[in-house]
C-alpha cells in the first residue's frame, strides 16, 4: 500500500512563529487531506487538497502531486494551534501519516 | 447542520464483554468509514460501508470485530469479547461520495478495557 511520511515528528514554537509541515507519499493519489487533532482528540478538517494551493486564514497548503508531497504552512502561530497535524493520502481509502506533534508556547 | 455523531464518547468494558459503538453520518452522506487510533499513532482504516453493504473490511481484525450500516439508523461497530489490546479511540468518518472524496470525522469513542 501507499506509504505516507510526515516531518518533522515533533515541533515546538513560540507564539507568533511560522512553520512548515511536510507530507511525502509514495504513489500517485487523487485524495489528500490535512487534519488537526486538537488536545481533546477531535479531528478537524483543514484542507482537502489533492493538488494546487489553498489558503484559509493563517493556514495554507500546497500539494505537488507529480512530486508526491504536500506542505502545510502555519503563520503567526497561536497556542490554540497546538495538537497533532495529520495528512491522509490515497486514491481509495486514505492512509494516514503518523502526524506532526506541534506545541506552541505563549 | 449536524456533523458526524458518535456515541458513546467514552466506553469502559471489562475483558470478555461486548462493545457497541455507534456512528451517524452527516446528513446526505451515505458512505461511512471506521478507523482505530492507538496512543501516539495515526489512524488505521478498519472498514468502509455504504447502506446495507460492507464495501471493504480489509483493515478489520478477522475475529471478534464486525460492522454494519443498516437501511435505517446508525452504523454500528461491534467488538465481542473485548481484550485489553482493544483499548483505543475509534473514529467514524463519512463522505458524500465514494472513495477519493473528502471525509468528515466524528468526535470518536474512547474505549477502555479493564
PDB file of C-alpha atoms in Angstrom:
ATOM      1  CA  UNK A   1       0.000   0.000   0.000  1.00  0.00           C
ATOM      2  CA  UNK A   2       0.858   3.648  -0.135  1.00  0.00           C
ATOM      3  CA  UNK A   3       3.494   4.928   2.288  1.00  0.00           C
ATOM      4  CA  UNK A   4       2.956   8.300   3.978  1.00  0.00           C
ATOM      5  CA  UNK A   5       5.744  10.073   5.838  1.00  0.00           C
ATOM      6  CA  UNK A   6       5.319  13.271   7.804  1.00  0.00           C
ATOM      7  CA  UNK A   7       8.042  15.558   9.050  1.00  0.00           C
ATOM      8  CA  UNK A   8       9.083  16.777  11.467  1.00  0.00           C
ATOM      9  CA  UNK A   9       7.584  14.357  14.000  1.00  0.00           C
ATOM     10  CA  UNK A  10       7.694  16.996  16.728  1.00  0.00           C
ATOM     11  CA  UNK A  11       7.794  20.779  16.641  1.00  0.00           C
ATOM     12  CA  UNK A  12       7.945  23.341  19.435  1.00  0.00           C
ATOM     13  CA  UNK A  13       7.327  27.000  18.655  1.00  0.00           C
ATOM     14  CA  UNK A  14       6.937  30.317  20.380  1.00  0.00           C
ATOM     15  CA  UNK A  15       3.689  32.100  19.730  1.00  0.00           C
ATOM     16  CA  UNK A  16       3.959  34.208  16.590  1.00  0.00           C
ATOM     17  CA  UNK A  17       6.433  31.955  14.780  1.00  0.00           C
ATOM     18  CA  UNK A  18       5.831  30.421  11.364  1.00  0.00           C
ATOM     19  CA  UNK A  19       6.235  26.762  10.464  1.00  0.00           C
ATOM     20  CA  UNK A  20       6.092  24.328   7.561  1.00  0.00           C
ATOM     21  CA  UNK A  21       4.926  20.740   7.908  1.00  0.00           C
ATOM     22  CA  UNK A  22       5.653  18.222   5.182  1.00  0.00           C
ATOM     23  CA  UNK A  23       3.862  15.123   3.927  1.00  0.00           C
ATOM     24  CA  UNK A  24       5.604  12.788   1.469  1.00  0.00           C
ATOM     25  CA  UNK A  25       3.788   9.916  -0.185  1.00  0.00           C
ATOM     26  CA  UNK A  26       4.915   7.004  -2.283  1.00  0.00           C
ATOM     27  CA  UNK A  27       2.348   6.806  -5.074  1.00  0.00           C
ATOM     28  CA  UNK A  28       0.097   8.965  -7.211  1.00  0.00           C
ATOM     29  CA  UNK A  29      -3.127   9.910  -5.452  1.00  0.00           C
ATOM     30  CA  UNK A  30      -6.402  11.697  -6.048  1.00  0.00           C
ATOM     31  CA  UNK A  31      -7.228  12.416  -2.422  1.00  0.00           C
ATOM     32  CA  UNK A  32      -5.168  14.307   0.141  1.00  0.00           C
ATOM     33  CA  UNK A  33      -6.458  15.883   3.316  1.00  0.00           C
ATOM     34  CA  UNK A  34      -4.839  17.734   6.206  1.00  0.00           C
ATOM     35  CA  UNK A  35      -6.347  17.411   9.674  1.00  0.00           C
ATOM     36  CA  UNK A  36      -5.668  18.983  13.046  1.00  0.00           C
ATOM     37  CA  UNK A  37      -6.259  16.747  16.049  1.00  0.00           C
ATOM     38  CA  UNK A  38      -6.716  19.076  18.986  1.00  0.00           C
ATOM     39  CA  UNK A  39      -5.697  18.229  22.558  1.00  0.00           C
ATOM     40  CA  UNK A  40      -9.231  16.913  23.176  1.00  0.00           C
ATOM     41  CA  UNK A  41      -8.788  14.372  20.392  1.00  0.00           C
ATOM     42  CA  UNK A  42     -11.147  15.867  17.841  1.00  0.00           C
ATOM     43  CA  UNK A  43     -10.148  15.723  14.177  1.00  0.00           C
ATOM     44  CA  UNK A  44     -10.730  18.984  12.401  1.00  0.00           C
ATOM     45  CA  UNK A  45     -10.655  19.227   8.626  1.00  0.00           C
ATOM     46  CA  UNK A  46      -8.131  21.781   7.464  1.00  0.00           C
ATOM     47  CA  UNK A  47      -7.776  21.206   3.737  1.00  0.00           C
ATOM     48  CA  UNK A  48      -8.936  18.830   1.045  1.00  0.00           C
ATOM     49  CA  UNK A  49      -6.126  19.383  -1.437  1.00  0.00           C
ATOM     50  CA  UNK A  50      -5.251  16.645  -3.956  1.00  0.00           C
ATOM     51  CA  UNK A  51      -3.352  19.289  -5.930  1.00  0.00           C
ATOM     52  CA  UNK A  52      -2.677  23.002  -6.031  1.00  0.00           C
ATOM     53  CA  UNK A  53      -2.677  25.623  -3.294  1.00  0.00           C
ATOM     54  CA  UNK A  54      -5.346  26.703  -0.830  1.00  0.00           C
ATOM     55  CA  UNK A  55      -5.416  29.251   1.952  1.00  0.00           C
ATOM     56  CA  UNK A  56      -7.645  29.629   4.988  1.00  0.00           C
ATOM     57  CA  UNK A  57      -6.679  32.457   7.303  1.00  0.00           C
ATOM     58  CA  UNK A  58      -3.259  31.820   8.811  1.00  0.00           C
ATOM     59  CA  UNK A  59      -3.064  28.374   7.273  1.00  0.00           C
ATOM     60  CA  UNK A  60      -2.246  27.441   3.724  1.00  0.00           C
ATOM     61  CA  UNK A  61      -1.394  24.201   1.950  1.00  0.00           C
ATOM     62  CA  UNK A  62       0.258  23.207  -1.277  1.00  0.00           C
ATOM     63  CA  UNK A  63       0.238  19.792  -2.919  1.00  0.00           C
ATOM     64  CA  UNK A  64       2.594  18.948  -5.777  1.00  0.00           C
ATOM     65  CA  UNK A  65       1.096  15.658  -6.856  1.00  0.00           C
ATOM     66  CA  UNK A  66       3.680  14.984  -9.570  1.00  0.00           C
ATOM     67  CA  UNK A  67       6.454  15.154  -6.961  1.00  0.00           C
ATOM     68  CA  UNK A  68       4.395  13.350  -4.310  1.00  0.00           C
ATOM     69  CA  UNK A  69       4.448  15.803  -1.468  1.00  0.00           C
ATOM     70  CA  UNK A  70       2.264  18.312   0.308  1.00  0.00           C
ATOM     71  CA  UNK A  71       3.162  21.194   2.602  1.00  0.00           C
ATOM     72  CA  UNK A  72       1.106  22.809   5.346  1.00  0.00           C
ATOM     73  CA  UNK A  73       2.108  26.338   6.344  1.00  0.00           C
ATOM     74  CA  UNK A  74       1.140  27.848   9.664  1.00  0.00           C
ATOM     75  CA  UNK A  75       1.854  31.538  10.049  1.00  0.00           C
ATOM     76  CA  UNK A  76       1.812  33.626  13.236  1.00  0.00           C
ATOM     77  CA  UNK A  77       1.183  30.521  15.310  1.00  0.00           C
ATOM     78  CA  UNK A  78      -1.088  30.672  18.357  1.00  0.00           C
ATOM     79  CA  UNK A  79      -1.336  28.423  21.401  1.00  0.00           C
ATOM     80  CA  UNK A  80      -4.611  27.086  20.024  1.00  0.00           C
ATOM     81  CA  UNK A  81      -2.655  25.647  17.070  1.00  0.00           C
ATOM     82  CA  UNK A  82      -1.162  23.055  19.423  1.00  0.00           C
ATOM     83  CA  UNK A  83      -2.035  19.456  18.675  1.00  0.00           C
ATOM     84  CA  UNK A  84      -1.181  16.857  16.067  1.00  0.00           C
ATOM     85  CA  UNK A  85      -1.364  17.524  12.344  1.00  0.00           C
ATOM     86  CA  UNK A  86      -2.115  14.563  10.089  1.00  0.00           C
ATOM     87  CA  UNK A  87      -2.080  14.192   6.364  1.00  0.00           C
ATOM     88  CA  UNK A  88      -4.223  11.426   4.873  1.00  0.00           C
ATOM     89  CA  UNK A  89      -3.443  10.333   1.340  1.00  0.00           C
ATOM     90  CA  UNK A  90      -4.786   7.824  -1.145  1.00  0.00           C
ATOM     91  CA  UNK A  91      -6.667   7.012  -4.290  1.00  0.00           C
ATOM     92  CA  UNK A  92      -9.081   4.752  -2.492  1.00  0.00           C
ATOM     93  CA  UNK A  93      -9.229   4.627   1.298  1.00  0.00           C
ATOM     94  CA  UNK A  94      -6.853   7.326   2.596  1.00  0.00           C
ATOM     95  CA  UNK A  95      -3.779   6.269   4.556  1.00  0.00           C
ATOM     96  CA  UNK A  96      -2.786   8.436   7.491  1.00  0.00           C
ATOM     97  CA  UNK A  97       0.731   9.507   8.308  1.00  0.00           C
ATOM     98  CA  UNK A  98       1.972   9.323  11.894  1.00  0.00           C
ATOM     99  CA  UNK A  99       1.491  13.047  12.319  1.00  0.00           C
ATOM    100  CA  UNK A 100       3.474  16.094  13.434  1.00  0.00           C
ATOM    101  CA  UNK A 101       3.011  16.978  17.073  1.00  0.00           C
ATOM    102  CA  UNK A 102       3.030  20.762  17.491  1.00  0.00           C
ATOM    103  CA  UNK A 103       3.341  22.636  20.767  1.00  0.00           C
ATOM    104  CA  UNK A 104       3.027  26.415  20.710  1.00  0.00           C
ATOM    105  CA  UNK A 105       4.220  28.188  23.849  1.00  0.00           C
ATOM    106  CA  UNK A 106       2.868  31.613  24.855  1.00  0.00           C
TER     107      UNK A 106
ATOM    108  CA  UNK B   1     -26.177  21.230  10.027  1.00  0.00           C
ATOM    109  CA  UNK B   2     -25.040  18.499  12.380  1.00  0.00           C
ATOM    110  CA  UNK B   3     -21.713  16.869  11.757  1.00  0.00           C
ATOM    111  CA  UNK B   4     -20.826  13.228  12.196  1.00  0.00           C
ATOM    112  CA  UNK B   5     -22.185  11.953  15.506  1.00  0.00           C
ATOM    113  CA  UNK B   6     -20.658   9.182  17.555  1.00  0.00           C
ATOM    114  CA  UNK B   7     -21.775   7.684  20.810  1.00  0.00           C
ATOM    115  CA  UNK B   8     -20.890   6.925  23.403  1.00  0.00           C
ATOM    116  CA  UNK B   9     -17.926   9.276  23.689  1.00  0.00           C
ATOM    117  CA  UNK B  10     -16.366   7.110  26.380  1.00  0.00           C
ATOM    118  CA  UNK B  11     -16.954   3.419  26.967  1.00  0.00           C
ATOM    119  CA  UNK B  12     -15.496   1.239  29.689  1.00  0.00           C
ATOM    120  CA  UNK B  13     -15.753  -2.518  29.402  1.00  0.00           C
ATOM    121  CA  UNK B  14     -14.289  -5.459  31.305  1.00  0.00           C
ATOM    122  CA  UNK B  15     -12.440  -8.158  29.450  1.00  0.00           C
ATOM    123  CA  UNK B  16     -14.862 -10.552  27.772  1.00  0.00           C
ATOM    124  CA  UNK B  17     -17.725  -8.065  27.451  1.00  0.00           C
ATOM    125  CA  UNK B  18     -19.123  -6.673  24.226  1.00  0.00           C
ATOM    126  CA  UNK B  19     -18.630  -3.109  22.991  1.00  0.00           C
ATOM    127  CA  UNK B  20     -21.045  -1.406  20.604  1.00  0.00           C
ATOM    128  CA  UNK B  21     -20.016   1.856  19.006  1.00  0.00           C
ATOM    129  CA  UNK B  22     -22.470   3.923  17.010  1.00  0.00           C
ATOM    130  CA  UNK B  23     -21.958   6.418  14.210  1.00  0.00           C
ATOM    131  CA  UNK B  24     -24.486   8.651  12.453  1.00  0.00           C
ATOM    132  CA  UNK B  25     -23.060  10.190   9.272  1.00  0.00           C
ATOM    133  CA  UNK B  26     -23.560  13.761   8.188  1.00  0.00           C
ATOM    134  CA  UNK B  27     -26.869  14.468   6.515  1.00  0.00           C
ATOM    135  CA  UNK B  28     -26.701  13.486   2.878  1.00  0.00           C
ATOM    136  CA  UNK B  29     -23.681  11.215   3.339  1.00  0.00           C
ATOM    137  CA  UNK B  30     -24.121   7.545   2.539  1.00  0.00           C
ATOM    138  CA  UNK B  31     -20.520   6.398   2.910  1.00  0.00           C
ATOM    139  CA  UNK B  32     -19.125   5.507   6.333  1.00  0.00           C
ATOM    140  CA  UNK B  33     -15.597   4.574   7.358  1.00  0.00           C
ATOM    141  CA  UNK B  34     -14.309   3.306  10.706  1.00  0.00           C
ATOM    142  CA  UNK B  35     -10.757   3.917  11.918  1.00  0.00           C
ATOM    143  CA  UNK B  36      -8.863   2.968  15.061  1.00  0.00           C
ATOM    144  CA  UNK B  37      -6.234   5.138  16.716  1.00  0.00           C
ATOM    145  CA  UNK B  38      -3.801   3.729  19.225  1.00  0.00           C
ATOM    146  CA  UNK B  39      -1.916   6.139  21.532  1.00  0.00           C
ATOM    147  CA  UNK B  40       0.778   8.180  19.786  1.00  0.00           C
ATOM    148  CA  UNK B  41      -0.184   6.787  16.372  1.00  0.00           C
ATOM    149  CA  UNK B  42      -2.122   7.823  13.305  1.00  0.00           C
ATOM    150  CA  UNK B  43      -5.484   6.437  12.341  1.00  0.00           C
ATOM    151  CA  UNK B  44      -5.690   2.941  10.863  1.00  0.00           C
ATOM    152  CA  UNK B  45      -8.505   2.081   8.456  1.00  0.00           C
ATOM    153  CA  UNK B  46     -10.809  -0.715   9.554  1.00  0.00           C
ATOM    154  CA  UNK B  47     -13.910  -0.888   7.359  1.00  0.00           C
ATOM    155  CA  UNK B  48     -15.820   1.021   4.667  1.00  0.00           C
ATOM    156  CA  UNK B  49     -19.585   0.693   4.398  1.00  0.00           C
ATOM    157  CA  UNK B  50     -22.498   2.005   2.417  1.00  0.00           C
ATOM    158  CA  UNK B  51     -26.102   1.495   3.377  1.00  0.00           C
ATOM    159  CA  UNK B  52     -26.668  -2.256   3.875  1.00  0.00           C
ATOM    160  CA  UNK B  53     -23.316  -3.118   2.301  1.00  0.00           C
ATOM    161  CA  UNK B  54     -19.779  -3.713   3.506  1.00  0.00           C
ATOM    162  CA  UNK B  55     -17.576  -2.434   0.712  1.00  0.00           C
ATOM    163  CA  UNK B  56     -14.121  -3.048   2.186  1.00  0.00           C
ATOM    164  CA  UNK B  57     -13.260  -4.668   5.505  1.00  0.00           C
ATOM    165  CA  UNK B  58      -9.599  -5.284   4.785  1.00  0.00           C
ATOM    166  CA  UNK B  59      -8.499  -3.438   7.924  1.00  0.00           C
ATOM    167  CA  UNK B  60     -10.810  -5.266  10.278  1.00  0.00           C
ATOM    168  CA  UNK B  61      -9.443  -7.989  12.556  1.00  0.00           C
ATOM    169  CA  UNK B  62     -10.787 -11.351  11.381  1.00  0.00           C
ATOM    170  CA  UNK B  63     -12.244 -12.316  14.732  1.00  0.00           C
ATOM    171  CA  UNK B  64     -14.484 -10.558  17.260  1.00  0.00           C
ATOM    172  CA  UNK B  65     -14.994  -7.395  15.152  1.00  0.00           C
ATOM    173  CA  UNK B  66     -17.987  -6.708  12.930  1.00  0.00           C
ATOM    174  CA  UNK B  67     -19.640  -3.675  11.402  1.00  0.00           C
ATOM    175  CA  UNK B  68     -22.965  -2.860   9.840  1.00  0.00           C
ATOM    176  CA  UNK B  69     -24.744   0.115   8.333  1.00  0.00           C
ATOM    177  CA  UNK B  70     -28.452  -0.742   8.166  1.00  0.00           C
ATOM    178  CA  UNK B  71     -31.017   0.884   5.928  1.00  0.00           C
ATOM    179  CA  UNK B  72     -32.333   2.808   8.923  1.00  0.00           C
ATOM    180  CA  UNK B  73     -30.277   4.006  11.841  1.00  0.00           C
ATOM    181  CA  UNK B  74     -26.632   4.487  12.604  1.00  0.00           C
ATOM    182  CA  UNK B  75     -23.637   2.419  11.616  1.00  0.00           C
ATOM    183  CA  UNK B  76     -22.535   0.045  14.380  1.00  0.00           C
ATOM    184  CA  UNK B  77     -19.039  -1.235  15.114  1.00  0.00           C
ATOM    185  CA  UNK B  78     -19.284  -4.255  17.374  1.00  0.00           C
ATOM    186  CA  UNK B  79     -16.414  -5.796  19.307  1.00  0.00           C
ATOM    187  CA  UNK B  80     -17.145  -9.077  21.011  1.00  0.00           C
ATOM    188  CA  UNK B  81     -15.204 -10.478  23.964  1.00  0.00           C
ATOM    189  CA  UNK B  82     -13.050  -7.384  24.308  1.00  0.00           C
ATOM    190  CA  UNK B  83      -9.412  -7.669  25.374  1.00  0.00           C
ATOM    191  CA  UNK B  84      -7.093  -5.016  26.782  1.00  0.00           C
ATOM    192  CA  UNK B  85      -5.471  -4.569  23.371  1.00  0.00           C
ATOM    193  CA  UNK B  86      -8.797  -3.273  22.027  1.00  0.00           C
ATOM    194  CA  UNK B  87      -8.418  -0.132  24.152  1.00  0.00           C
ATOM    195  CA  UNK B  88      -8.159   2.715  21.666  1.00  0.00           C
ATOM    196  CA  UNK B  89     -10.014   5.634  20.150  1.00  0.00           C
ATOM    197  CA  UNK B  90     -12.416   4.588  17.410  1.00  0.00           C
ATOM    198  CA  UNK B  91     -13.308   7.216  14.851  1.00  0.00           C
ATOM    199  CA  UNK B  92     -16.036   7.221  12.271  1.00  0.00           C
ATOM    200  CA  UNK B  93     -15.917   9.323   9.114  1.00  0.00           C
ATOM    201  CA  UNK B  94     -18.489   9.954   6.429  1.00  0.00           C
ATOM    202  CA  UNK B  95     -18.270  11.266   2.893  1.00  0.00           C
ATOM    203  CA  UNK B  96     -20.857  12.374   0.341  1.00  0.00           C
ATOM    204  CA  UNK B  97     -19.390  10.285  -2.451  1.00  0.00           C
ATOM    205  CA  UNK B  98     -17.231   7.272  -2.676  1.00  0.00           C
ATOM    206  CA  UNK B  99     -13.547   6.879  -2.153  1.00  0.00           C
ATOM    207  CA  UNK B 100     -11.487   9.856  -3.198  1.00  0.00           C
ATOM    208  CA  UNK B 101     -13.926  12.381  -1.768  1.00  0.00           C
ATOM    209  CA  UNK B 102     -13.465  14.485   1.349  1.00  0.00           C
ATOM    210  CA  UNK B 103     -14.061  12.721   4.651  1.00  0.00           C
ATOM    211  CA  UNK B 104     -15.506  14.312   7.775  1.00  0.00           C
ATOM    212  CA  UNK B 105     -14.818  12.783  11.172  1.00  0.00           C
ATOM    213  CA  UNK B 106     -16.864  12.350  14.294  1.00  0.00           C
ATOM    214  CA  UNK B 107     -15.523  13.075  17.788  1.00  0.00           C
ATOM    215  CA  UNK B 108     -14.556   9.461  18.377  1.00  0.00           C
ATOM    216  CA  UNK B 109     -15.348   6.858  21.019  1.00  0.00           C
ATOM    217  CA  UNK B 110     -12.645   6.157  23.555  1.00  0.00           C
ATOM    218  CA  UNK B 111     -12.837   2.515  24.579  1.00  0.00           C
ATOM    219  CA  UNK B 112     -11.104   1.396  27.746  1.00  0.00           C
ATOM    220  CA  UNK B 113     -10.944  -2.295  28.550  1.00  0.00           C
ATOM    221  CA  UNK B 114     -10.241  -3.095  32.181  1.00  0.00           C
TER     222      UNK B 114
END
